[in-house]
Amino acid sequence: VQESFEIVSSSGNYAVTIGRDLLAGVVALDPNAIFLIDERLQNALPPSAVKRIVVEAAESRKSLEVMPEIILALREHGANRSSHLIAIGGGVIQDIATFAASIYMRGIRWTYMPTTLLGMADSCIGGKSSINVLGYKNLIGNFYPPEEVVIDVDFIRTLDAEQVIGGLFEAVKICYARGQRPFADYLAEGPTWPLAADVAQRLLTRSLRTKKWFIETDEFDQKERLLLNLGHTFGHALEAATDFGVSHGVAVGIGMLIAIDYARRRDRLTGKGHECAAQLEEHVTTMMNLVVASGVQWPDVDLSKVMQKFDNDKKHRSDVYRVVLPIGDGALELISEPRDDITREHLHASYAAVFAGLGIAMRAEAANALA
Ligand SMILES: NC(=O)c1ccc[n+]([C@@H]2O[C@H](COP(=O)([O-])OP(=O)(O)OC[C@H]3O[C@@H](n4cnc5c(N)ncnc54)[C@H](O)[C@@H]3O)[C@@H](O)[C@H]2O)c1
Ligand SMILES: [Zn+2]
């Protein structure tokens, strides 16, 4: 059985449908549609879908420099103001589609079918795009939600453990951010690897209905939605310091562990908060062990480089670091920490403790710096 709900947005409402075997229906709906599809998935499209723009889902492709190619391809397929773009792929394809659809002839209709768990659980709603410019990641972007989001959970079958669990980390982040009850309900669905289609559908429904509350309450990232950055500032530093040798979802999982360790280290949790945070920590650790068991190799990490990347994050202010932490009874808050040596020592200690716990090797330079 499939499920549908609506997202209310200032640029128009859009429907989200989650189910199995939905691709054929989407293709049949509009014979004139132009497809923007991940190269890896193009065989999933029936031959009747003739207008195709095939893109390699590489970070280097979601850049401003590549946009002229996409725009030109749209033009060559005869796209006009009433054309309909159907994007099929993960976050890279989503970002390209959002941006291209928003600017082509001042904006055309588009539909999104996410095919990675990260896309399905999190990024497919909210309407954001992030585009790289001349090597700078996610430097520009906009809001341009699709007209419809169609999630076909059958795409999950070909994803590996790291991709699935990384997506689940975004899902659990959303549910934890909403409170104890949504978090408990999420865990009760039994997120694990391998992920059965019916369990996936229930987890995705919970994650997206919960994210719906955040984006409808705070469409443009002013307050509540910022809590969805849990794990992200810590995680981005790790991604950047390893040249993206750690995938985004897994880095977010590690980032959540660091946020918990840091909150504990700075005595920010009360009795109840310790319990909630420990529950999240235990769940993330269990899932991380499944990633490791699947054969993922951690890159060696230079901790001083991670700290430097953390320090450079554009979300901080000149005098304070800004991080989302579980505070008090365990609820999340966006916290400002003084940008001083004491904070940095504790941050360093949290990174080192979490890396050691996961068996992530720290390079000699970092080990010396610790001594
Ligand atoms: N716009 C947003 O709100 C938002 C949010 C989070 C992340 N992002 C962006 O998304 C990107 C990462 O997202 P992602 O992990 O979904 O990215 P992705 O599109 O890079 O996909 C990751 C890999 O999975 C492959 N893949 C896709 N679907 C598959 C399937 N069904 N089976 C097997 N392989 C499949 C792709 O070919 C690619 O190699 C980053 O560029 C990030 O900045 C955007
Ligand atoms: Zn994320």
Tab-separated table of C-alpha atoms and ligand atoms in Angstrom:
chain	number	residue	atom	x	y	z
A	1	VAL	CA	0.000	0.000	0.000
A	2	GLN	CA	1.196	3.455	-0.787
A	3	GLU	CA	0.910	6.518	1.376
A	4	SER	CA	0.576	10.204	0.521
A	5	PHE	CA	0.666	13.505	2.316
A	6	GLU	CA	1.070	17.169	1.428
A	7	ILE	CA	3.773	19.670	2.239
A	8	VAL	CA	2.649	23.259	2.592
A	9	SER	CA	5.158	25.714	1.169
A	10	SER	CA	5.120	29.381	0.230
A	11	SER	CA	5.792	28.485	-3.397
A	12	GLY	CA	2.851	26.087	-3.546
A	13	ASN	CA	1.922	22.829	-1.853
A	14	TYR	CA	3.338	19.564	-3.054
A	15	ALA	CA	2.450	15.935	-2.588
A	16	VAL	CA	4.726	13.204	-1.263
A	17	THR	CA	3.899	9.601	-2.144
A	18	ILE	CA	5.737	6.603	-0.699
A	19	GLY	CA	5.259	3.078	-1.983
A	20	ARG	CA	6.567	0.282	-4.194
A	21	ASP	CA	6.734	-0.059	-7.932
A	22	LEU	CA	5.914	3.593	-8.628
A	23	LEU	CA	8.392	4.379	-11.434
A	24	ALA	CA	6.266	2.985	-14.265
A	25	GLY	CA	3.319	5.118	-13.156
A	26	VAL	CA	5.397	8.282	-13.125
A	27	VAL	CA	6.750	7.568	-16.609
A	28	ALA	CA	3.283	6.814	-17.992
A	29	LEU	CA	1.800	10.009	-16.578
A	30	ASP	CA	3.463	12.457	-18.945
A	31	PRO	CA	4.716	11.262	-22.341
A	32	ASN	CA	6.315	14.640	-22.998
A	33	ALA	CA	8.325	14.821	-19.783
A	34	ILE	CA	12.076	15.328	-19.870
A	35	PHE	CA	14.014	13.004	-17.563
A	36	LEU	CA	17.121	14.031	-15.664
A	37	ILE	CA	18.586	10.784	-14.418
A	38	ASP	CA	21.646	9.393	-12.643
A	39	GLU	CA	23.780	7.560	-15.217
A	40	ARG	CA	23.848	4.495	-12.969
A	41	LEU	CA	20.045	4.232	-13.036
A	42	GLN	CA	19.281	4.925	-16.679
A	43	ASN	CA	18.457	1.267	-17.393
A	44	ALA	CA	15.588	1.506	-14.920
A	45	LEU	CA	13.823	3.874	-17.354
A	46	PRO	CA	11.623	2.197	-19.995
A	47	PRO	CA	12.544	2.925	-23.638
A	48	SER	CA	9.347	4.986	-23.939
A	49	ALA	CA	11.078	7.684	-21.884
A	50	VAL	CA	12.955	9.144	-24.819
A	51	LYS	CA	13.839	12.639	-23.658
A	52	ARG	CA	16.668	12.021	-21.244
A	53	ILE	CA	19.470	14.006	-19.737
A	54	VAL	CA	21.875	11.496	-18.238
A	55	VAL	CA	24.231	12.816	-15.566
A	56	GLU	CA	26.983	11.147	-13.598
A	57	ALA	CA	26.124	11.571	-9.888
A	58	ALA	CA	29.491	13.052	-9.013
A	59	GLU	CA	29.972	15.959	-6.657
A	60	SER	CA	31.869	17.747	-9.464
A	61	ARG	CA	28.725	17.684	-11.634
A	62	LYS	CA	26.528	19.679	-9.260
A	63	SER	CA	28.374	22.855	-9.988
A	64	LEU	CA	27.549	26.160	-11.544
A	65	GLU	CA	30.081	25.420	-14.311
A	66	VAL	CA	28.018	22.395	-15.450
A	67	MET	CA	24.707	24.293	-15.568
A	68	PRO	CA	25.098	25.530	-19.167
A	69	GLU	CA	25.280	21.882	-20.326
A	70	ILE	CA	22.068	21.017	-18.482
A	71	ILE	CA	20.283	24.141	-19.707
A	72	LEU	CA	21.371	23.463	-23.260
A	73	ALA	CA	20.226	19.829	-23.041
A	74	LEU	CA	16.805	21.044	-21.887
A	75	ARG	CA	16.659	23.388	-24.845
A	76	GLU	CA	17.666	20.631	-27.265
A	77	HIS	CA	14.808	18.493	-25.938
A	78	GLY	CA	12.505	21.367	-26.812
A	79	ALA	CA	11.753	22.410	-23.250
A	80	ASN	CA	9.524	25.453	-22.904
A	81	ARG	CA	7.782	27.172	-20.015
A	82	SER	CA	5.143	24.450	-19.732
A	83	SER	CA	7.619	21.558	-19.828
A	84	HIS	CA	7.881	19.053	-17.023
A	85	LEU	CA	11.215	17.807	-15.699
A	86	ILE	CA	11.332	14.470	-13.865
A	87	ALA	CA	14.517	13.977	-11.847
A	88	ILE	CA	15.535	10.483	-10.746
A	89	GLY	CA	18.562	10.060	-8.495
A	90	GLY	CA	20.182	10.955	-5.183
A	91	GLY	CA	21.147	14.295	-3.676
A	92	VAL	CA	23.438	15.280	-6.538
A	93	ILE	CA	20.677	14.866	-9.125
A	94	GLN	CA	18.222	16.629	-6.801
A	95	ASP	CA	20.484	19.656	-6.412
A	96	ILE	CA	21.061	19.912	-10.179
A	97	ALA	CA	17.344	19.498	-10.918
A	98	THR	CA	16.215	22.015	-8.297
A	99	PHE	CA	18.590	24.633	-9.602
A	100	ALA	CA	18.106	24.010	-13.312
A	101	ALA	CA	14.291	23.802	-13.048
A	102	SER	CA	14.229	27.031	-11.053
A	103	ILE	CA	16.085	29.091	-13.641
A	104	TYR	CA	15.110	27.545	-16.981
A	105	MET	CA	12.801	30.136	-18.581
A	106	ARG	CA	12.306	31.536	-15.057
A	107	GLY	CA	11.163	28.190	-13.754
A	108	ILE	CA	9.526	24.991	-14.979
A	109	ARG	CA	7.521	22.258	-13.203
A	110	TRP	CA	9.434	19.327	-11.845
A	111	THR	CA	8.923	16.010	-10.092
A	112	TYR	CA	11.516	14.293	-7.935
A	113	MET	CA	12.055	10.570	-7.415
A	114	PRO	CA	14.811	10.161	-4.824
A	115	THR	CA	16.823	6.940	-5.196
A	116	THR	CA	19.241	7.088	-2.256
A	117	LEU	CA	18.068	6.614	1.301
A	118	LEU	CA	19.481	10.021	2.183
A	119	GLY	CA	17.329	11.553	-0.526
A	120	MET	CA	14.244	9.572	0.495
A	121	ALA	CA	14.529	10.128	4.256
A	122	ASP	CA	15.527	13.752	4.323
A	123	SER	CA	16.558	15.935	1.395
A	124	CYS	CA	13.617	15.206	-0.965
A	125	ILE	CA	11.368	17.596	0.954
A	126	GLY	CA	12.263	21.116	1.954
A	127	GLY	CA	12.970	22.473	-1.499
A	128	LYS	CA	16.612	23.417	-1.030
A	129	SER	CA	19.389	23.254	-3.563
A	130	SER	CA	23.111	23.588	-2.940
A	131	ILE	CA	25.472	24.051	-5.852
A	132	ASN	CA	29.276	24.093	-5.895
A	133	VAL	CA	31.130	26.960	-7.522
A	134	LEU	CA	34.717	26.675	-8.784
A	135	GLY	CA	35.522	23.985	-6.230
A	136	TYR	CA	33.747	25.590	-3.280
A	137	LYS	CA	31.140	23.171	-1.951
A	138	ASN	CA	27.501	24.271	-1.654
A	139	LEU	CA	28.380	27.940	-2.087
A	140	ILE	CA	25.154	28.929	-3.819
A	141	GLY	CA	21.603	27.648	-3.808
A	142	ASN	CA	17.923	28.415	-3.621
A	143	PHE	CA	14.480	27.107	-2.625
A	144	TYR	CA	12.424	25.586	-5.450
A	145	PRO	CA	10.404	22.555	-4.326
A	146	PRO	CA	9.173	20.054	-6.904
A	147	GLU	CA	5.506	19.767	-7.739
A	148	GLU	CA	5.542	16.209	-6.526
A	149	VAL	CA	7.878	13.837	-4.701
A	150	VAL	CA	7.457	10.158	-5.530
A	151	ILE	CA	9.420	7.692	-3.407
A	152	ASP	CA	9.697	4.204	-4.843
A	153	VAL	CA	11.279	2.115	-2.086
A	154	ASP	CA	12.280	-0.529	-4.635
A	155	PHE	CA	15.262	1.699	-5.465
A	156	ILE	CA	16.699	0.778	-2.028
A	157	ARG	CA	17.525	-2.761	-3.157
A	158	THR	CA	20.731	-1.738	-4.938
A	159	LEU	CA	22.102	0.501	-2.159
A	160	ASP	CA	24.903	-0.791	0.063
A	161	ALA	CA	25.060	-0.825	3.889
A	162	GLU	CA	26.896	2.487	4.121
A	163	GLN	CA	24.373	4.255	1.871
A	164	VAL	CA	21.370	2.818	3.693
A	165	ILE	CA	22.665	3.389	7.218
A	166	GLY	CA	23.907	6.862	6.302
A	167	GLY	CA	20.363	7.704	5.176
A	168	LEU	CA	18.960	6.227	8.379
A	169	PHE	CA	21.231	8.521	10.390
A	170	GLU	CA	19.475	11.511	8.800
A	171	ALA	CA	16.115	9.908	9.593
A	172	VAL	CA	16.907	9.272	13.259
A	173	LYS	CA	18.333	12.776	13.536
A	174	ILE	CA	14.987	14.241	12.394
A	175	CYS	CA	12.952	12.088	14.786
A	176	TYR	CA	15.247	12.743	17.759
A	177	ALA	CA	15.071	16.486	17.051
A	178	ARG	CA	11.263	16.372	17.379
A	179	GLY	CA	11.337	14.864	20.869
A	180	GLN	CA	11.400	11.708	22.977
A	181	ARG	CA	8.172	10.239	21.655
A	182	PRO	CA	8.929	10.560	17.908
A	183	PHE	CA	12.390	9.152	18.646
A	184	ALA	CA	10.955	6.156	20.544
A	185	ASP	CA	8.405	5.564	17.759
A	186	TYR	CA	11.202	5.594	15.201
A	187	LEU	CA	13.269	3.033	17.115
A	188	ALA	CA	10.180	0.847	17.556
A	189	GLU	CA	10.010	0.381	13.754
A	190	GLY	CA	13.286	-1.550	13.966
A	191	PRO	CA	15.736	0.334	11.727
A	192	THR	CA	18.527	-2.045	10.736
A	193	TRP	CA	20.564	-3.452	7.890
A	194	PRO	CA	19.574	-5.123	5.606
A	195	LEU	CA	16.440	-3.019	5.392
A	196	ALA	CA	13.220	-4.710	4.261
A	197	ALA	CA	10.979	-2.666	1.943
A	198	ASP	CA	8.028	-2.556	4.365
A	199	VAL	CA	10.217	-1.426	7.281
A	200	ALA	CA	11.835	1.145	5.006
A	201	GLN	CA	8.459	2.516	4.014
A	202	ARG	CA	7.383	2.933	7.655
A	203	LEU	CA	10.688	4.548	8.657
A	204	LEU	CA	10.586	6.929	5.701
A	205	THR	CA	6.999	7.884	6.452
A	206	ARG	CA	7.930	8.716	10.062
A	207	SER	CA	11.022	10.616	9.057
A	208	LEU	CA	9.286	12.689	6.356
A	209	ARG	CA	6.126	13.410	8.337
A	210	THR	CA	8.377	14.639	11.137
A	211	LYS	CA	10.497	16.722	8.790
A	212	LYS	CA	7.233	18.125	7.391
A	213	TRP	CA	6.601	19.694	10.805
A	214	PHE	CA	10.032	21.343	10.774
A	215	ILE	CA	9.828	22.777	7.269
A	216	GLU	CA	6.247	23.948	7.620
A	217	THR	CA	7.044	25.601	10.952
A	218	ASP	CA	10.255	27.192	9.708
A	219	GLU	CA	10.463	27.073	5.919
A	220	PHE	CA	13.524	29.272	5.604
A	221	ASP	CA	15.879	27.983	8.319
A	222	GLN	CA	15.345	30.652	10.951
A	223	LYS	CA	14.887	28.593	14.101
A	224	GLU	CA	13.343	25.115	14.449
A	225	ARG	CA	14.756	23.796	11.197
A	226	LEU	CA	18.278	24.658	12.335
A	227	LEU	CA	18.032	21.817	14.868
A	228	LEU	CA	18.180	19.417	11.915
A	229	ASN	CA	21.859	20.335	11.747
A	230	LEU	CA	22.490	17.912	14.624
A	231	GLY	CA	25.739	16.086	13.841
A	232	HIS	CA	26.371	18.201	10.757
A	233	THR	CA	28.926	20.778	11.879
A	234	PHE	CA	31.023	18.054	13.552
A	235	GLY	CA	30.463	15.726	10.606
A	236	HIS	CA	31.265	18.258	7.871
A	237	ALA	CA	34.671	18.888	9.446
A	238	LEU	CA	35.411	15.166	9.198
A	239	GLU	CA	34.156	14.953	5.600
A	240	ALA	CA	36.264	17.943	4.581
A	241	ALA	CA	39.409	16.819	6.438
A	242	THR	CA	39.320	13.414	4.701
A	243	ASP	CA	38.542	14.804	1.241
A	244	PHE	CA	35.102	13.220	1.543
A	245	GLY	CA	36.656	9.827	2.382
A	246	VAL	CA	33.841	9.512	4.919
A	247	SER	CA	30.401	9.656	3.289
A	248	HIS	CA	27.945	12.348	4.359
A	249	GLY	CA	25.429	10.166	6.179
A	250	VAL	CA	28.074	8.254	8.100
A	251	ALA	CA	29.813	11.535	8.991
A	252	VAL	CA	26.495	12.804	10.382
A	253	GLY	CA	26.264	9.654	12.526
A	254	ILE	CA	29.773	10.255	13.846
A	255	GLY	CA	28.880	13.924	14.349
A	256	MET	CA	25.892	12.961	16.511
A	257	LEU	CA	28.190	10.847	18.704
A	258	ILE	CA	30.528	13.832	19.067
A	259	ALA	CA	27.651	16.168	19.963
A	260	ILE	CA	26.572	13.758	22.709
A	261	ASP	CA	30.115	13.296	24.024
A	262	TYR	CA	30.703	17.039	24.066
A	263	ALA	CA	27.411	17.806	25.864
A	264	ARG	CA	28.314	15.222	28.485
A	265	ARG	CA	31.876	16.508	28.835
A	266	ARG	CA	30.583	20.058	29.405
A	267	ASP	CA	27.974	18.891	31.915
A	268	ARG	CA	25.041	20.057	29.844
A	269	LEU	CA	22.722	17.127	30.541
A	270	THR	CA	20.459	16.412	33.503
A	271	GLY	CA	19.456	12.892	34.611
A	272	LYS	CA	16.712	12.445	32.030
A	273	GLY	CA	18.885	14.018	29.347
A	274	HIS	CA	21.662	11.527	30.026
A	275	GLU	CA	19.181	8.725	29.424
A	276	CYS	CA	17.887	10.114	26.095
A	277	ALA	CA	21.339	10.937	24.793
A	278	ALA	CA	22.637	7.503	25.798
A	279	GLN	CA	19.774	5.897	23.874
A	280	LEU	CA	20.660	7.828	20.726
A	281	GLU	CA	24.343	7.046	21.257
A	282	GLU	CA	23.662	3.350	21.638
A	283	HIS	CA	21.502	3.227	18.524
A	284	VAL	CA	23.995	5.132	16.373
A	285	THR	CA	26.873	2.987	17.658
A	286	THR	CA	24.984	-0.223	16.852
A	287	MET	CA	24.294	1.012	13.315
A	288	MET	CA	27.892	2.169	12.909
A	289	ASN	CA	29.078	-1.318	13.830
A	290	LEU	CA	26.930	-2.664	10.986
A	291	VAL	CA	28.655	-0.237	8.601
A	292	VAL	CA	32.058	-1.479	9.777
A	293	ALA	CA	30.938	-5.121	9.535
A	294	SER	CA	29.942	-4.503	5.894
A	295	GLY	CA	33.628	-3.875	5.144
A	296	VAL	CA	33.852	-0.102	5.071
A	297	GLN	CA	37.404	1.094	5.645
A	298	TRP	CA	37.916	4.285	7.637
A	299	PRO	CA	40.481	6.670	6.219
A	300	ASP	CA	43.276	7.735	8.585
A	301	VAL	CA	42.258	10.995	10.146
A	302	ASP	CA	44.441	13.977	10.934
A	303	LEU	CA	42.752	15.419	13.995
A	304	SER	CA	44.397	18.823	13.745
A	305	LYS	CA	43.037	19.124	10.214
A	306	VAL	CA	39.560	18.176	11.431
A	307	MET	CA	39.803	20.879	14.107
A	308	GLN	CA	40.921	23.393	11.507
A	309	LYS	CA	37.979	22.507	9.243
A	310	PHE	CA	35.621	22.740	12.226
A	311	ASP	CA	37.028	26.162	13.069
A	312	ASN	CA	36.487	27.360	9.481
A	313	ASP	CA	32.819	26.344	9.291
A	314	LYS	CA	30.729	29.202	7.910
A	315	LYS	CA	27.980	28.584	10.494
A	316	HIS	CA	30.118	29.890	13.377
A	317	ARG	CA	30.319	33.574	14.360
A	318	SER	CA	33.471	35.561	14.948
A	319	ASP	CA	33.292	35.170	18.749
A	320	VAL	CA	31.385	31.894	19.199
A	321	TYR	CA	31.134	28.401	17.766
A	322	ARG	CA	27.569	27.427	16.911
A	323	VAL	CA	26.630	23.776	17.373
A	324	VAL	CA	23.440	21.803	17.941
A	325	LEU	CA	23.657	19.807	21.177
A	326	PRO	CA	21.336	17.753	23.369
A	327	ILE	CA	20.866	19.937	26.442
A	328	GLY	CA	19.169	19.531	29.824
A	329	ASP	CA	16.480	16.863	29.495
A	330	GLY	CA	17.924	15.821	26.117
A	331	ALA	CA	16.095	18.229	23.779
A	332	LEU	CA	18.218	19.817	21.073
A	333	GLU	CA	19.366	23.429	21.130
A	334	LEU	CA	21.530	25.564	18.911
A	335	ILE	CA	24.286	26.541	21.349
A	336	SER	CA	26.924	29.281	21.160
A	337	GLU	CA	30.231	28.237	22.690
A	338	PRO	CA	33.000	30.769	23.316
A	339	ARG	CA	35.645	30.498	20.651
A	340	ASP	CA	38.515	29.895	23.096
A	341	ASP	CA	41.174	27.326	24.002
A	342	ILE	CA	39.034	25.666	26.659
A	343	THR	CA	36.236	24.975	24.165
A	344	ARG	CA	38.741	23.772	21.577
A	345	GLU	CA	40.375	21.378	24.061
A	346	HIS	CA	37.041	19.817	24.883
A	347	LEU	CA	36.041	19.585	21.224
A	348	HIS	CA	39.369	17.941	20.459
A	349	ALA	CA	38.857	15.469	23.318
A	350	SER	CA	35.351	14.605	22.051
A	351	TYR	CA	36.566	13.951	18.506
A	352	ALA	CA	39.472	11.829	19.820
A	353	ALA	CA	37.217	9.794	22.133
A	354	VAL	CA	34.608	9.078	19.444
A	355	PHE	CA	37.222	8.214	16.790
A	356	ALA	CA	38.959	5.848	19.236
A	357	GLY	CA	35.632	4.220	20.104
A	358	LEU	CA	34.891	3.554	16.414
A	359	GLY	CA	38.400	2.327	15.623
A	360	ILE	CA	39.204	5.294	13.390
A	361	ALA	CA	42.997	5.629	13.298
A	362	MET	CA	44.388	9.081	13.996
A	363	ARG	CA	47.573	10.046	12.195
A	364	ALA	CA	50.880	10.416	13.998
A	365	GLU	CA	50.838	14.234	13.793
A	366	ALA	CA	47.531	14.253	15.616
A	367	ALA	CA	48.730	11.768	18.230
A	368	ASN	CA	51.744	13.995	18.918
A	369	ALA	CA	49.565	17.041	19.212
A	370	LEU	CA	47.572	15.229	21.874
A	371	ALA	CA	50.650	14.391	23.961
B	1	LIG	N1	19.461	19.813	-1.355
B	1	LIG	C1	19.465	19.276	-0.167
B	1	LIG	O1	18.600	19.528	0.673
B	1	LIG	C2	20.548	18.315	0.181
B	1	LIG	C3	20.534	17.702	1.440
B	1	LIG	C4	21.524	16.775	1.747
B	1	LIG	C5	22.494	16.483	0.801
B	1	LIG	N2	22.501	17.120	-0.393
B	1	LIG	C6	23.539	16.807	-1.389
B	1	LIG	O2	23.339	15.483	-1.834
B	1	LIG	C7	24.584	14.883	-2.161
B	1	LIG	C8	24.707	13.580	-1.450
B	1	LIG	O3	23.496	12.878	-1.552
B	1	LIG	P1	23.381	11.354	-1.997
B	1	LIG	O4	24.225	10.510	-1.120
B	1	LIG	O5	21.937	11.053	-2.137
B	1	LIG	O6	24.083	11.473	-3.385
B	1	LIG	P2	24.416	11.011	-4.780
B	1	LIG	O7	23.399	11.482	-5.727
B	1	LIG	O8	25.816	11.440	-4.956
B	1	LIG	O9	24.397	9.417	-4.721
B	1	LIG	C9	25.430	8.695	-4.090
B	1	LIG	C10	25.829	7.500	-4.945
B	1	LIG	O10	24.741	6.576	-4.978
B	1	LIG	C11	24.479	6.185	-6.333
B	1	LIG	N3	23.063	5.804	-6.393
B	1	LIG	C12	21.969	6.612	-6.433
B	1	LIG	N4	20.848	5.875	-6.381
B	1	LIG	C13	21.226	4.575	-6.320
B	1	LIG	C14	20.524	3.348	-6.244
B	1	LIG	N5	19.185	3.278	-6.164
B	1	LIG	N6	21.244	2.199	-6.188
B	1	LIG	C15	22.600	2.223	-6.227
B	1	LIG	N7	23.314	3.358	-6.295
B	1	LIG	C16	22.635	4.522	-6.334
B	1	LIG	C17	24.875	7.372	-7.149
B	1	LIG	O11	25.146	7.000	-8.486
B	1	LIG	C18	26.122	7.841	-6.414
B	1	LIG	O12	27.241	7.092	-6.813
B	1	LIG	C19	25.643	15.888	-1.755
B	1	LIG	O13	26.053	16.574	-2.906
B	1	LIG	C20	24.917	16.826	-0.817
B	1	LIG	O14	25.468	18.117	-0.795
B	1	LIG	C21	21.530	18.008	-0.732
B	2	ZN	ZN	22.732	15.832	5.977
